[in-house]
């Protein structure tokens, strides 16, 4: 199994509070991704990173920010959580030189915003 | 615009029966296509991929998929399902603009004993 750890795995918070989700990898993969998964929507890309300090927006980036100060860590921050951000968040990693489109996923972080 | 459609939200199959999950894509050139599986409470795992060449591709866990350009389809098949195949299955296509995946909404497979 790919070495990907997400934390926390479960979190309940209140509207308006900041939340940070962490993704840690031990595979030294260049690309890291944050997705959200909601029923009927499949996976939607929030942000991704293609190297340290190199990030880009996905299709649902509003209300989210990311940071990658080290190869192994990719942080997703909700500056002021809203109920619409209740979701399951997945981190994924890939190394395109080893396989385009081949992503390895973490086990997910379930966030509930009350 | 590139897109992926999985027409079936749920599919119920008896254990031991054959399975076909449908995937249709919209793409101008030859697509890079993928099937991923998500077991309950887990992240996604790559089942198989198609880039070029033989249109019938083999994957892990006994799955295969066939690329049909004329039908813009990449359907996933398995000759005999096991209870452990109960999961959600996602089809995806790789965008050539930024090498990111576009995902279908998923098909949940339910296995009847």
XYZ file of N, CA and C in Angstrom:
681
model
N 0.832 -1.201 0.000
C 0.000 0.000 0.000
C 0.867 1.251 0.000
N 0.416 2.258 -0.767
C 1.137 3.524 -0.792
C 1.078 4.157 0.579
N 2.178 4.793 0.983
C 2.252 5.399 2.301
C 1.620 6.771 2.315
N 0.322 6.832 2.485
C -0.399 8.096 2.541
C -1.228 8.117 3.813
N -1.038 9.142 4.591
C -1.764 9.273 5.848
C -2.510 10.589 5.864
N -3.800 10.519 6.152
C -4.606 11.731 6.270
C -4.976 11.928 7.746
N -4.950 13.191 8.165
C -5.378 13.494 9.524
C -6.059 14.855 9.588
N -7.082 14.993 10.421
C -7.726 13.903 11.152
C -8.579 13.058 10.224
N -8.973 11.887 10.650
C -9.844 11.041 9.845
C -11.305 11.461 9.976
N -11.632 12.019 11.108
C -12.996 12.506 11.350
C -12.908 13.817 12.106
N -13.766 14.763 11.694
C -13.808 16.031 12.411
C -15.195 16.617 12.309
N -15.666 17.116 13.445
C -16.919 17.858 13.495
C -16.578 19.260 13.964
N -17.063 20.246 13.227
C -16.748 21.618 13.581
C -17.976 22.487 13.371
N -17.858 23.740 13.733
C -18.983 24.648 13.593
C -18.738 25.633 12.463
N -19.813 26.095 11.887
C -19.730 27.092 10.817
C -18.889 28.282 11.262
N -18.001 28.713 10.392
C -17.181 29.884 10.655
C -15.832 29.589 11.254
N -15.586 28.366 11.659
C -14.298 28.037 12.267
C -13.315 27.592 11.183
N -12.023 27.821 11.414
C -11.031 27.336 10.444
C -10.746 25.860 10.676
N -10.446 25.178 9.580
C -10.143 23.745 9.642
C -8.945 23.469 8.731
N -8.037 22.656 9.206
C -6.911 22.229 8.378
C -6.846 20.716 8.353
N -6.797 20.183 7.155
C -6.611 18.752 6.942
C -5.192 18.539 6.435
N -4.591 17.460 6.922
C -3.202 17.192 6.551
C -3.095 15.895 5.772
N -2.258 15.917 4.759
C -1.925 14.714 4.000
C -0.420 14.542 4.059
N 0.006 13.363 4.456
C 1.432 13.064 4.577
C 1.745 11.829 3.749
N 2.785 11.908 2.911
C 3.173 10.758 2.089
C 4.620 10.393 2.348
N 4.896 9.112 2.178
C 6.268 8.634 2.352
C 6.829 8.100 1.039
N 6.151 8.392 -0.076
C 6.523 7.826 -1.382
C 7.365 8.764 -2.231
N 7.543 9.991 -1.783
C 8.322 10.979 -2.537
C 7.721 11.266 -3.919
N 6.374 11.154 -4.019
C 5.717 11.479 -5.280
C 5.619 12.981 -5.442
N 5.760 13.432 -6.684
C 5.802 14.860 -6.960
C 4.420 15.514 -6.851
N 3.392 14.814 -7.339
C 2.072 15.405 -7.372
C 1.256 14.972 -6.148
N 0.537 15.923 -5.599
C -0.407 15.649 -4.527
C -1.703 16.384 -4.823
N -2.817 15.786 -4.404
C -4.146 16.290 -4.754
C -5.054 16.280 -3.524
N -5.977 17.222 -3.521
C -7.096 17.163 -2.598
C -8.383 17.106 -3.401
N -9.175 16.080 -3.104
C -10.488 15.913 -3.708
C -11.546 15.949 -2.605
N -12.761 16.286 -3.009
C -13.894 16.056 -2.143
C -14.855 15.096 -2.830
N -15.496 14.270 -2.036
C -16.428 13.288 -2.582
C -17.788 13.483 -1.950
N -18.773 13.702 -2.791
C -20.150 13.898 -2.348
C -21.058 12.993 -3.165
N -22.107 12.470 -2.564
C -23.014 11.568 -3.305
C -23.507 12.200 -4.599
N -23.423 11.436 -5.669
C -23.919 11.909 -6.964
C -22.949 12.793 -7.732
N -21.842 13.150 -7.104
C -20.874 14.037 -7.767
C -19.543 13.360 -8.053
N -19.369 12.146 -7.603
C -18.075 11.505 -7.785
C -17.001 12.266 -7.036
N -15.848 12.359 -7.644
C -14.726 13.082 -7.047
C -14.568 14.421 -7.754
N -14.378 15.455 -6.978
C -14.125 16.773 -7.548
C -12.817 17.319 -6.990
N -11.995 17.786 -7.901
C -10.662 18.257 -7.527
C -10.747 19.648 -6.914
N -10.120 19.801 -5.759
C -10.119 21.092 -5.063
C -8.855 21.872 -5.435
N -7.728 21.309 -5.114
C -6.419 21.873 -5.446
C -5.455 20.726 -5.680
N -4.393 21.042 -6.378
C -3.334 20.068 -6.490
C -1.974 20.758 -6.457
N -0.961 19.953 -6.240
C 0.407 20.480 -6.159
C 1.310 19.622 -7.036
N 2.198 20.300 -7.758
C 3.140 19.580 -8.611
C 4.578 19.758 -8.149
N 4.732 20.217 -6.925
C 6.052 20.356 -6.336
C 5.962 21.249 -5.115
N 7.062 21.327 -4.379
C 7.081 22.182 -3.189
C 6.781 23.620 -3.596
N 5.825 24.198 -2.932
C 5.357 25.568 -3.153
C 4.684 25.781 -4.510
N 4.476 24.722 -5.271
C 3.805 24.828 -6.569
C 2.425 24.200 -6.465
N 1.401 25.052 -6.526
C 0.040 24.547 -6.418
C -0.839 25.184 -7.485
N -1.978 24.558 -7.729
C -2.912 25.103 -8.704
C -4.329 24.735 -8.280
N -5.282 25.490 -8.809
C -6.676 25.284 -8.444
C -7.304 24.169 -9.246
N -8.257 23.496 -8.612
C -9.095 22.550 -9.313
C -10.447 23.166 -9.595
N -11.429 22.313 -9.853
C -12.732 22.817 -10.276
C -13.577 23.381 -9.138
N -13.268 23.049 -7.875
C -14.083 23.517 -6.754
C -13.197 24.137 -5.678
N -12.368 25.081 -6.046
C -11.360 25.632 -5.135
C -11.884 26.753 -4.230
N -13.025 27.334 -4.541
C -13.519 28.459 -3.740
C -13.737 28.032 -2.293
N -13.189 28.831 -1.363
C -13.343 28.545 0.058
C -12.250 27.660 0.626
N -11.310 27.249 -0.233
C -10.216 26.380 0.191
C -8.875 26.998 -0.186
N -7.875 26.742 0.646
C -6.504 27.081 0.291
C -5.613 25.901 0.645
N -4.447 25.861 0.032
C -3.526 24.759 0.264
C -2.127 25.298 0.455
N -1.301 24.451 1.051
C 0.119 24.776 1.153
C 0.934 23.502 1.099
N 2.117 23.649 0.488
C 3.031 22.514 0.427
C 4.440 23.059 0.629
N 4.900 22.950 1.856
C 6.223 23.462 2.196
C 7.275 22.362 2.163
N 6.812 21.104 2.150
C 7.709 19.959 2.054
C 7.117 18.964 1.082
N 7.964 18.183 0.455
C 7.475 17.196 -0.512
C 6.422 16.290 0.104
N 6.607 15.923 1.350
C 5.750 14.901 1.937
C 4.435 15.403 2.509
N 4.263 16.714 2.656
C 3.054 17.224 3.310
C 2.283 18.184 2.424
N 0.964 17.990 2.413
C 0.072 18.848 1.623
C -1.117 19.175 2.522
N -1.258 20.441 2.850
C -2.294 20.866 3.782
C -3.449 21.521 3.041
N -4.652 21.186 3.464
C -5.865 21.805 2.941
C -6.508 22.598 4.066
N -6.748 23.880 3.821
C -7.332 24.739 4.848
C -8.655 25.317 4.393
N -9.632 25.210 5.269
C -10.896 25.895 5.101
C -10.843 27.081 6.052
N -10.734 28.268 5.520
C -10.514 29.447 6.356
C -11.697 29.718 7.276
N -12.890 29.486 6.760
C -14.115 29.707 7.531
C -15.133 28.674 7.043
N -15.216 27.571 7.752
C -15.999 26.439 7.263
C -17.481 26.777 7.130
N -18.085 26.230 6.089
C -19.526 26.372 5.869
C -20.146 24.983 5.767
N -21.463 24.917 5.938
C -22.141 23.622 5.911
C -21.988 22.945 4.547
N -21.819 23.732 3.484
C -21.660 23.145 2.147
C -20.313 22.443 1.992
N -19.423 22.635 2.944
C -18.131 21.969 2.902
C -18.127 20.666 3.702
N -19.277 20.298 4.231
C -19.426 18.965 4.810
C -19.228 17.951 3.691
N -18.269 17.053 3.863
C -17.910 16.154 2.775
C -16.878 15.155 3.287
N -16.522 14.242 2.410
C -15.372 13.381 2.650
C -14.248 13.868 1.745
N -13.116 14.133 2.354
C -11.981 14.682 1.625
C -10.912 13.607 1.450
N -10.455 13.479 0.216
C -9.430 12.499 -0.090
C -8.178 13.197 -0.601
N -7.067 12.734 -0.080
C -5.767 13.118 -0.606
C -5.307 12.016 -1.553
N -4.628 12.407 -2.592
C -4.060 11.441 -3.528
C -2.679 11.910 -3.945
N -1.865 10.948 -4.362
C -0.531 11.275 -4.847
C -0.307 10.579 -6.178
N 0.597 11.132 -6.969
C 0.978 10.462 -8.205
C 2.369 10.905 -8.618
N 2.969 10.081 -9.411
C 4.248 10.411 -10.024
C 4.075 10.152 -11.516
N 3.744 11.187 -12.294
C 3.400 10.987 -13.711
C 4.468 10.252 -14.514
N 5.707 10.393 -14.119
C 6.749 9.699 -14.878
C 6.639 8.196 -14.735
N 5.966 7.746 -13.678
C 5.766 6.312 -13.483
C 4.421 5.855 -14.037
N 3.535 6.805 -14.336
C 2.226 6.408 -14.831
C 1.263 7.573 -14.830
N 0.944 8.088 -16.014
C -0.010 9.176 -16.107
C -1.379 8.708 -15.618
N -2.004 9.537 -14.773
C -3.351 9.224 -14.315
C -3.422 8.173 -13.233
N -2.286 7.671 -12.794
C -2.293 6.638 -11.763
C -2.144 7.291 -10.402
N -3.263 7.373 -9.712
C -3.280 8.022 -8.413
C -3.366 6.991 -7.296
N -2.738 7.315 -6.179
C -2.841 6.517 -4.969
C -3.529 7.378 -3.922
N -4.534 6.799 -3.290
C -5.393 7.575 -2.406
C -5.175 7.241 -0.942
N -5.369 8.272 -0.119
C -5.487 8.064 1.306
C -6.866 7.522 1.648
N -7.112 7.296 2.921
C -8.357 6.673 3.356
C -9.476 7.678 3.593
N -9.188 8.940 3.455
C -10.234 9.942 3.542
C -10.357 10.582 4.908
N -10.863 11.804 4.886
C -11.154 12.556 6.119
C -12.591 13.030 6.038
N -13.395 12.584 6.973
C -14.809 12.969 6.974
C -14.986 14.221 7.808
N -15.455 15.288 7.158
C -15.649 16.575 7.834
C -17.128 16.903 7.884
N -17.593 17.213 9.065
C -18.972 17.651 9.260
C -18.949 19.063 9.813
N -19.629 19.970 9.112
C -19.705 21.368 9.541
C -21.140 21.643 9.979
N -21.301 21.944 11.253
C -22.646 22.147 11.808
C -23.071 23.607 11.733
N -16.143 19.941 -24.360
C -15.439 19.709 -23.106
C -15.420 18.201 -22.812
N -14.338 17.789 -22.171
C -14.249 16.380 -21.832
C -15.181 16.061 -20.676
N -15.795 14.880 -20.733
C -16.695 14.468 -19.664
C -16.762 12.953 -19.628
N -17.228 12.443 -18.502
C -17.392 11.010 -18.307
C -18.769 10.771 -17.721
N -19.490 9.816 -18.309
C -20.832 9.489 -17.829
C -20.894 8.021 -17.442
N -21.354 7.780 -16.242
C -21.663 6.426 -15.807
C -23.173 6.379 -15.617
N -23.870 5.749 -16.547
C -25.330 5.859 -16.556
C -26.023 5.204 -15.369
N -25.381 4.223 -14.766
C -26.015 3.462 -13.693
C -25.488 3.908 -12.339
N -26.395 4.386 -11.485
C -25.986 4.788 -10.142
C -25.764 3.553 -9.275
N -26.675 2.583 -9.413
C -26.567 1.330 -8.669
C -26.753 0.175 -9.642
N -26.047 -0.923 -9.363
C -26.260 -2.163 -10.094
C -26.263 -3.283 -9.064
N -27.249 -4.185 -9.178
C -27.320 -5.339 -8.278
C -27.109 -6.598 -9.106
N -26.182 -7.428 -8.637
C -25.822 -8.650 -9.356
C -25.742 -9.786 -8.350
N -26.177 -10.951 -8.751
C -26.056 -12.127 -7.883
C -24.613 -12.612 -7.875
N -24.200 -13.132 -6.732
C -22.851 -13.677 -6.643
C -22.682 -14.804 -7.651
N -21.570 -14.757 -8.379
C -21.310 -15.751 -9.403
C -21.762 -15.344 -10.789
N -22.595 -14.327 -10.870
C -23.067 -13.853 -12.168
C -22.027 -12.937 -12.805
N -22.223 -12.683 -14.098
C -21.312 -11.773 -14.794
C -21.720 -10.328 -14.546
N -20.760 -9.439 -14.799
C -20.959 -8.025 -14.502
C -20.494 -7.184 -15.676
N -21.254 -6.137 -15.986
C -20.776 -5.118 -16.908
C -21.199 -3.762 -16.377
N -20.238 -2.888 -16.155
C -20.496 -1.517 -15.732
C -20.174 -0.592 -16.900
N -21.086 0.329 -17.155
C -20.957 1.163 -18.334
C -20.242 2.473 -18.042
N -19.477 2.903 -19.029
C -18.795 4.185 -18.957
C -18.762 4.771 -20.360
N -19.237 5.995 -20.512
C -19.154 6.714 -21.774
C -18.366 8.002 -21.558
N -17.585 8.357 -22.537
C -16.748 9.545 -22.392
C -16.975 10.463 -23.576
N -16.618 11.711 -23.366
C -16.634 12.694 -24.431
C -15.223 13.267 -24.527
N -14.606 13.039 -25.677
C -13.208 13.455 -25.828
C -12.880 13.506 -27.306
N -12.061 14.466 -27.712
C -11.782 14.643 -29.126
C -10.800 13.656 -29.707
N -9.763 13.358 -28.962
C -8.700 12.497 -29.494
C -8.780 11.144 -28.801
N -7.751 10.345 -28.972
C -7.715 9.061 -28.272
C -7.540 9.316 -26.784
N -8.490 8.855 -25.997
C -8.443 9.166 -24.559
C -7.549 8.209 -23.783
N -7.081 8.695 -22.650
C -6.497 7.819 -21.649
C -7.609 7.541 -20.634
N -7.971 6.273 -20.452
C -9.140 5.906 -19.664
C -8.756 5.023 -18.494
N -9.504 5.151 -17.419
C -9.185 4.452 -16.184
C -10.472 3.954 -15.520
N -10.332 2.858 -14.787
C -11.336 2.422 -13.831
C -10.669 2.305 -12.461
N -11.354 2.914 -11.468
C -10.933 2.823 -10.084
C -12.060 2.176 -9.278
N -11.679 1.536 -8.169
C -12.653 0.929 -7.281
C -12.476 1.493 -5.878
N -13.609 1.712 -5.212
C -13.588 2.213 -3.839
C -14.382 1.272 -2.947
N -13.691 0.542 -2.110
C -14.361 -0.308 -1.123
C -14.900 0.568 -0.002
N -15.931 0.101 0.681
C -16.564 0.926 1.728
C -15.552 1.453 2.743
N -15.602 2.753 2.968
C -14.737 3.379 3.957
C -13.285 3.511 3.548
N -12.991 3.268 2.284
C -11.600 3.304 1.816
C -11.408 4.359 0.744
N -10.161 4.588 0.416
C -9.854 5.417 -0.730
C -9.968 4.601 -2.005
N -9.719 5.240 -3.129
C -9.849 4.582 -4.425
C -8.567 3.843 -4.787
N -8.748 2.783 -5.581
C -7.626 1.976 -6.040
C -7.757 1.774 -7.545
N -6.661 1.886 -8.258
C -6.679 1.696 -9.704
C -6.931 0.229 -10.044
N -7.941 -0.009 -10.898
C -8.239 -1.360 -11.384
C -7.512 -1.644 -12.693
N -7.637 -0.700 -13.624
C -7.003 -0.876 -14.926
C -6.996 0.449 -15.671
N -6.246 0.462 -16.775
C -6.124 1.685 -17.568
C -5.973 1.326 -19.035
N -6.374 2.261 -19.888
C -6.180 2.124 -21.328
C -5.505 3.381 -21.845
N -4.387 3.182 -22.546
C -3.709 4.300 -23.181
C -3.746 4.165 -24.697
N -3.420 2.978 -25.195
C -3.383 2.739 -26.631
C -3.210 1.241 -26.836
N -3.225 0.823 -28.113
C -2.966 -0.577 -28.410
C -4.207 -1.440 -28.274
N -4.011 -2.621 -27.748
C -5.096 -3.596 -27.600
C -6.273 -2.965 -26.868
N -7.449 -3.062 -27.468
C -8.614 -2.387 -26.882
C -9.215 -3.133 -25.705
N -8.787 -4.349 -25.481
C -9.237 -5.105 -24.319
C -8.097 -5.117 -23.311
N -8.338 -4.529 -22.156
C -7.274 -4.429 -21.167
C -7.650 -5.223 -19.923
N -6.660 -5.847 -19.365
C -6.858 -6.654 -18.161
C -6.411 -5.853 -16.936
N -7.110 -6.062 -15.840
C -6.752 -5.361 -14.625
C -6.592 -6.313 -13.458
N -6.584 -5.726 -12.291
C -6.461 -6.543 -11.090
C -7.814 -7.118 -10.709
N -7.801 -8.105 -9.824
C -9.013 -8.721 -9.272
C -9.899 -9.358 -10.333
N -9.353 -9.730 -11.480
C -10.121 -10.420 -12.506
C -10.972 -9.536 -13.396
N -10.800 -8.232 -13.301
C -11.568 -7.303 -14.127
C -10.901 -7.065 -15.475
N -11.718 -6.738 -16.452
C -11.240 -6.320 -17.753
C -12.146 -5.212 -18.267
N -11.647 -4.451 -19.226
C -12.451 -3.389 -19.825
C -12.131 -3.331 -21.309
N -13.120 -2.931 -22.079
C -12.947 -2.843 -23.526
C -13.202 -1.423 -23.997
N -12.252 -0.885 -24.726
C -12.365 0.436 -25.318
C -13.029 0.297 -26.686
N -14.126 1.015 -26.888
C -14.808 1.017 -28.176
C -14.938 2.454 -28.635
N -14.082 2.815 -29.578
C -14.065 4.193 -30.038
C -15.388 4.577 -30.690
N -15.964 3.662 -31.457
C -17.194 3.979 -32.195
C -18.354 4.287 -31.260
N -18.303 3.740 -30.060
C -19.377 3.963 -29.092
C -18.944 4.904 -27.970
N -17.729 5.402 -28.028
C -17.179 6.261 -26.963
C -17.395 5.611 -25.598
N -17.070 4.325 -25.538
C -17.334 3.601 -24.295
C -16.085 2.889 -23.792
N -16.095 2.638 -22.519
C -15.004 1.904 -21.859
C -15.656 1.117 -20.720
N -16.348 0.058 -21.073
C -17.134 -0.694 -20.096
C -16.273 -1.699 -19.335
N -16.573 -1.825 -18.085
C -15.844 -2.728 -17.190
C -16.607 -4.039 -17.070
N -15.881 -5.158 -17.113
C -16.544 -6.452 -17.058
C -15.821 -7.394 -16.105
N -16.604 -8.343 -15.606
C -16.030 -9.446 -14.843
C -16.923 -10.653 -15.058
N -16.351 -11.810 -15.378
C -17.177 -12.967 -15.728
C -17.990 -13.523 -14.554
N -17.462 -13.412 -13.332
C -18.138 -14.013 -12.191
C -17.795 -13.184 -10.945
N -18.782 -12.514 -10.402
C -18.502 -11.610 -9.278
C -18.520 -12.363 -7.955
N -17.757 -11.818 -7.036
C -17.653 -12.354 -5.682
C -18.206 -11.317 -4.723
N -18.622 -11.760 -3.542
C -19.197 -10.807 -2.590
C -18.215 -9.673 -2.282
N -16.929 -9.967 -2.351
C -15.923 -8.944 -2.041
C -15.827 -7.866 -3.123
N -16.509 -8.062 -4.249
C -16.505 -7.036 -5.302
C -17.490 -5.907 -5.015
N -18.304 -6.061 -3.985
C -19.242 -5.002 -3.612
C -18.455 -3.746 -3.268
N -18.697 -2.688 -4.023
C -17.893 -1.466 -3.914
C -18.493 -0.432 -4.850
N -17.869 0.725 -4.880
C -18.248 1.731 -5.863
C -17.137 1.822 -6.902
N -17.539 1.926 -8.158
C -16.604 1.895 -9.267
C -16.679 3.218 -10.026
N -15.499 3.763 -10.295
C -15.410 5.061 -10.953
C -14.616 4.938 -12.244
N -15.166 5.522 -13.288
C -14.488 5.645 -14.565
C -13.906 7.053 -14.649
N -12.766 7.198 -15.296
C -12.139 8.512 -15.401
C -11.396 8.632 -16.722
N -11.276 9.867 -17.202
C -10.514 10.161 -18.410
C -9.488 11.228 -18.069
N -8.311 11.123 -18.670
C -7.238 12.070 -18.400
C -7.353 13.253 -19.342
N -7.411 14.464 -18.779
C -7.473 15.662 -19.614
C -6.104 15.939 -20.200
N -6.056 16.316 -21.475
C -4.749 16.578 -22.071
C -4.275 18.005 -21.819
N -5.154 18.847 -21.268
C -4.767 20.241 -21.049
C -3.884 20.386 -19.821
N -4.211 19.641 -18.767
C -3.431 19.769 -17.534
C -3.135 18.417 -16.886
N -3.398 17.346 -17.602
C -3.112 15.995 -17.127
C -3.821 15.652 -15.819
N -4.992 16.218 -15.647
C -5.798 15.867 -14.490
C -6.923 14.936 -14.926
N -7.438 14.176 -13.974
C -8.503 13.231 -14.272
C -9.868 13.889 -14.162
N -10.738 13.540 -15.094
C -12.159 13.872 -14.976
C -12.871 12.586 -14.607
N -13.698 12.669 -13.576
C -14.304 11.473 -13.003
C -15.785 11.357 -13.351
N -16.224 10.116 -13.547
C -17.646 9.851 -13.573
C -18.191 9.897 -12.153
N -19.525 9.866 -12.039
C -20.163 9.986 -10.727
C -20.132 8.691 -9.931
N -19.744 7.600 -10.580
C -19.619 6.339 -9.872
C -20.826 5.438 -10.029
N -20.577 4.132 -9.959
C -21.635 3.119 -9.944
C -21.416 2.237 -8.729
N -22.445 2.138 -7.909
C -22.346 1.301 -6.716
C -22.803 -0.107 -7.061
N -21.935 -1.067 -6.826
C -22.225 -2.465 -7.119
C -22.675 -3.165 -5.845
N -23.860 -3.764 -5.923
C -24.426 -4.519 -4.803
C -24.459 -5.974 -5.210
N -23.974 -6.850 -4.348
C -23.935 -8.277 -4.641
C -25.004 -8.990 -3.817
N -25.878 -9.711 -4.519
C -26.889 -10.525 -3.843
C -26.321 -11.909 -3.562
N -26.551 -12.415 -2.349
C -26.015 -13.756 -2.035
C -26.731 -14.850 -2.814
